[in-house]
Amino acid sequence: MSTGAPVLRFAPSPNGRLHLGHAYSALLNADLARRMGGLCRLRIEDIDPVRSKPELVEAIVADLAWLGLTFPEPVRHQSQHMDAYRAVLDGLIDRGLAYPCFCSRGQIRAQAAALEGHPHDPDGAPLYPGTCRRLDPARVAGRLAGNAPHTWRLDMEAALRIAGDRLGYTAFDEAGTRWVQAAPARWGDAVIARRAVPTSYHLAVVHDDAQEGITHVVRGQDLEAATDLHVLLQHLLDFPVPRYRHHRLILDPGGEKLAKSRASQSLADLRQAGVTPEQIRARLGFG
Ligand code: GLU
């Protein structure tokens, strides 16, 4: 039940140890929640059955506790809600807003390379050229019945026919709020369910933000462009649109974005090297 108080969340994916960038995001969420008189939830975004590891979930909780952050129960684990995502996906399929795609990544790259000046999405991947969008329905049914590997893609054109072109969201920061016009078309027919699971990050995150009553989404600038797609999905699914804040990314001394694969940057390693939580807070600007 909504109490009217702000609800924020920190939503890491357990496919590596937390680094300083995660610490910044978690501390900022907790700090804003406290200052707004709301609460900050922890959500484990473990939809990837290969990369998500239970021991990493435990490590995340331990690292956050070491930083001084604890979260209200229950902690949501996305892997436990696949039926809910399936239902949302089925709804989009039934409405003609999603279609199965049998192309591999390599095929898509090759298809795009063959088209001169083919556009890329904000993450740098070639836009899906629509190869599977108009496949013969009987052939599609046969391939699905035969369990041919496939993803599900949003039919962007059909989605925009419903949503129109006036989509947007309210962004907030210390200076105030501003309206941001969303441009979801730049994602093309985005993948909304991956091969092994009935969802993708985009579908699961908008579902869970709605389900958990999240009023303010605070996350890194690297996800700012994805918000355009999220706003579109929220419109299609009749979910409320939270306010968004996309914070700066913490860079390594060489000016590079911290990558989870760089073990030297993990909080665990910093801890082992004798760095204290107070020093981390101070370094990140939370005195
Ligand atoms: N799970 C995502 C990540 O670890 C963050 C999702 C979000 O905050 O919307 O990058």
PDB file of N, CA and C and ligand atoms in Angstrom, residues 9-15 22 25 43 45 78 201 205 209 217-220 222-223 230 260, ligand 1:
ATOM      1  N   ARG A   9      15.190   3.039  -5.039  1.00  0.00           N
ATOM      2  CA  ARG A   9      15.749   1.683  -5.024  1.00  0.00           C
ATOM      3  C   ARG A   9      17.164   1.687  -5.564  1.00  0.00           C
ATOM      4  N   PHE A  10      17.955   0.740  -5.040  1.00  0.00           N
ATOM      5  CA  PHE A  10      19.264   0.454  -5.614  1.00  0.00           C
ATOM      6  C   PHE A  10      19.144  -0.954  -6.176  1.00  0.00           C
ATOM      7  N   ALA A  11      19.494  -1.128  -7.469  1.00  0.00           N
ATOM      8  CA  ALA A  11      19.122  -2.361  -8.172  1.00  0.00           C
ATOM      9  C   ALA A  11      20.311  -2.991  -8.909  1.00  0.00           C
ATOM     10  N   PRO A  12      21.282  -3.511  -8.179  1.00  0.00           N
ATOM     11  CA  PRO A  12      22.459  -4.090  -8.851  1.00  0.00           C
ATOM     12  C   PRO A  12      22.178  -5.446  -9.492  1.00  0.00           C
ATOM     13  N   SER A  13      22.964  -5.762 -10.503  1.00  0.00           N
ATOM     14  CA  SER A  13      22.918  -7.085 -11.129  1.00  0.00           C
ATOM     15  C   SER A  13      24.073  -7.909 -10.550  1.00  0.00           C
ATOM     16  N   PRO A  14      23.792  -9.086 -10.009  1.00  0.00           N
ATOM     17  CA  PRO A  14      24.843  -9.850  -9.337  1.00  0.00           C
ATOM     18  C   PRO A  14      25.717 -10.641 -10.314  1.00  0.00           C
ATOM     19  N   ASN A  15      26.393  -9.927 -11.193  1.00  0.00           N
ATOM     20  CA  ASN A  15      27.283 -10.649 -12.108  1.00  0.00           C
ATOM     21  C   ASN A  15      28.723 -10.177 -11.937  1.00  0.00           C
ATOM     22  N   HIS A  22      29.074   1.536  -8.022  1.00  0.00           N
ATOM     23  CA  HIS A  22      27.890   1.033  -7.320  1.00  0.00           C
ATOM     24  C   HIS A  22      27.750   1.706  -5.959  1.00  0.00           C
ATOM     25  N   SER A  25      26.202   5.054  -6.340  1.00  0.00           N
ATOM     26  CA  SER A  25      24.771   4.978  -6.643  1.00  0.00           C
ATOM     27  C   SER A  25      23.969   4.582  -5.399  1.00  0.00           C
ATOM     28  N   ARG A  43      17.020  -4.102  -4.746  1.00  0.00           N
ATOM     29  CA  ARG A  43      16.463  -5.096  -5.687  1.00  0.00           C
ATOM     30  C   ARG A  43      17.629  -5.804  -6.377  1.00  0.00           C
ATOM     31  N   GLU A  45      18.838  -7.680  -9.449  1.00  0.00           N
ATOM     32  CA  GLU A  45      18.407  -7.860 -10.841  1.00  0.00           C
ATOM     33  C   GLU A  45      19.147  -9.063 -11.441  1.00  0.00           C
ATOM     34  N   GLN A  78      14.717 -10.648  -8.836  1.00  0.00           N
ATOM     35  CA  GLN A  78      13.952 -10.756 -10.090  1.00  0.00           C
ATOM     36  C   GLN A  78      13.799 -12.201 -10.555  1.00  0.00           C
ATOM     37  N   TYR A 201      16.208  -6.800 -19.292  1.00  0.00           N
ATOM     38  CA  TYR A 201      16.359  -5.734 -18.283  1.00  0.00           C
ATOM     39  C   TYR A 201      15.213  -4.727 -18.396  1.00  0.00           C
ATOM     40  N   VAL A 205      12.599  -4.173 -15.383  1.00  0.00           N
ATOM     41  CA  VAL A 205      12.806  -2.991 -14.542  1.00  0.00           C
ATOM     42  C   VAL A 205      11.540  -2.126 -14.495  1.00  0.00           C
ATOM     43  N   ASP A 209       9.647  -1.555 -10.997  1.00  0.00           N
ATOM     44  CA  ASP A 209       9.514  -0.191 -10.473  1.00  0.00           C
ATOM     45  C   ASP A 209       8.034   0.097 -10.187  1.00  0.00           C
ATOM     46  N   VAL A 217      13.590   7.155  -9.494  1.00  0.00           N
ATOM     47  CA  VAL A 217      14.644   6.246  -9.969  1.00  0.00           C
ATOM     48  C   VAL A 217      15.941   7.051 -10.076  1.00  0.00           C
ATOM     49  N   VAL A 218      16.945   6.610  -9.326  1.00  0.00           N
ATOM     50  CA  VAL A 218      18.246   7.295  -9.327  1.00  0.00           C
ATOM     51  C   VAL A 218      19.280   6.274  -9.780  1.00  0.00           C
ATOM     52  N   ARG A 219      19.869   6.491 -10.926  1.00  0.00           N
ATOM     53  CA  ARG A 219      20.817   5.516 -11.479  1.00  0.00           C
ATOM     54  C   ARG A 219      21.798   6.251 -12.393  1.00  0.00           C
ATOM     55  N   GLY A 220      22.795   5.522 -12.893  1.00  0.00           N
ATOM     56  CA  GLY A 220      23.893   6.150 -13.616  1.00  0.00           C
ATOM     57  C   GLY A 220      23.491   6.724 -14.974  1.00  0.00           C
ATOM     58  N   ASP A 222      24.781   6.183 -17.649  1.00  0.00           N
ATOM     59  CA  ASP A 222      24.852   5.177 -18.715  1.00  0.00           C
ATOM     60  C   ASP A 222      23.477   4.584 -19.022  1.00  0.00           C
ATOM     61  N   LEU A 223      22.496   4.818 -18.143  1.00  0.00           N
ATOM     62  CA  LEU A 223      21.152   4.287 -18.393  1.00  0.00           C
ATOM     63  C   LEU A 223      20.164   5.385 -18.806  1.00  0.00           C
ATOM     64  N   HIS A 230      11.972   2.906 -21.444  1.00  0.00           N
ATOM     65  CA  HIS A 230      11.200   2.562 -20.249  1.00  0.00           C
ATOM     66  C   HIS A 230       9.902   3.358 -20.186  1.00  0.00           C
ATOM     67  N   LYS A 260      32.962  -3.813 -14.093  1.00  0.00           N
ATOM     68  CA  LYS A 260      32.894  -4.840 -13.044  1.00  0.00           C
ATOM     69  C   LYS A 260      34.040  -5.827 -13.166  1.00  0.00           C
TER      70      LYS A 260
HETATM   71  N1  GLU B   1      20.703  -3.598 -12.746  1.00  0.00           N
HETATM   72  C1  GLU B   1      21.227  -2.451 -13.423  1.00  0.00           C
HETATM   73  C2  GLU B   1      22.731  -2.418 -13.280  1.00  0.00           C
HETATM   74  O1  GLU B   1      23.282  -3.032 -12.381  1.00  0.00           O
HETATM   75  C3  GLU B   1      20.674  -1.140 -12.895  1.00  0.00           C
HETATM   76  C4  GLU B   1      19.242  -0.992 -13.207  1.00  0.00           C
HETATM   77  C5  GLU B   1      18.582   0.311 -12.840  1.00  0.00           C
HETATM   78  O2  GLU B   1      19.003   0.999 -11.888  1.00  0.00           O
HETATM   79  O3  GLU B   1      17.591   0.635 -13.498  1.00  0.00           O
HETATM   80  O4  GLU B   1      23.369  -1.783 -14.093  1.00  0.00           O
END
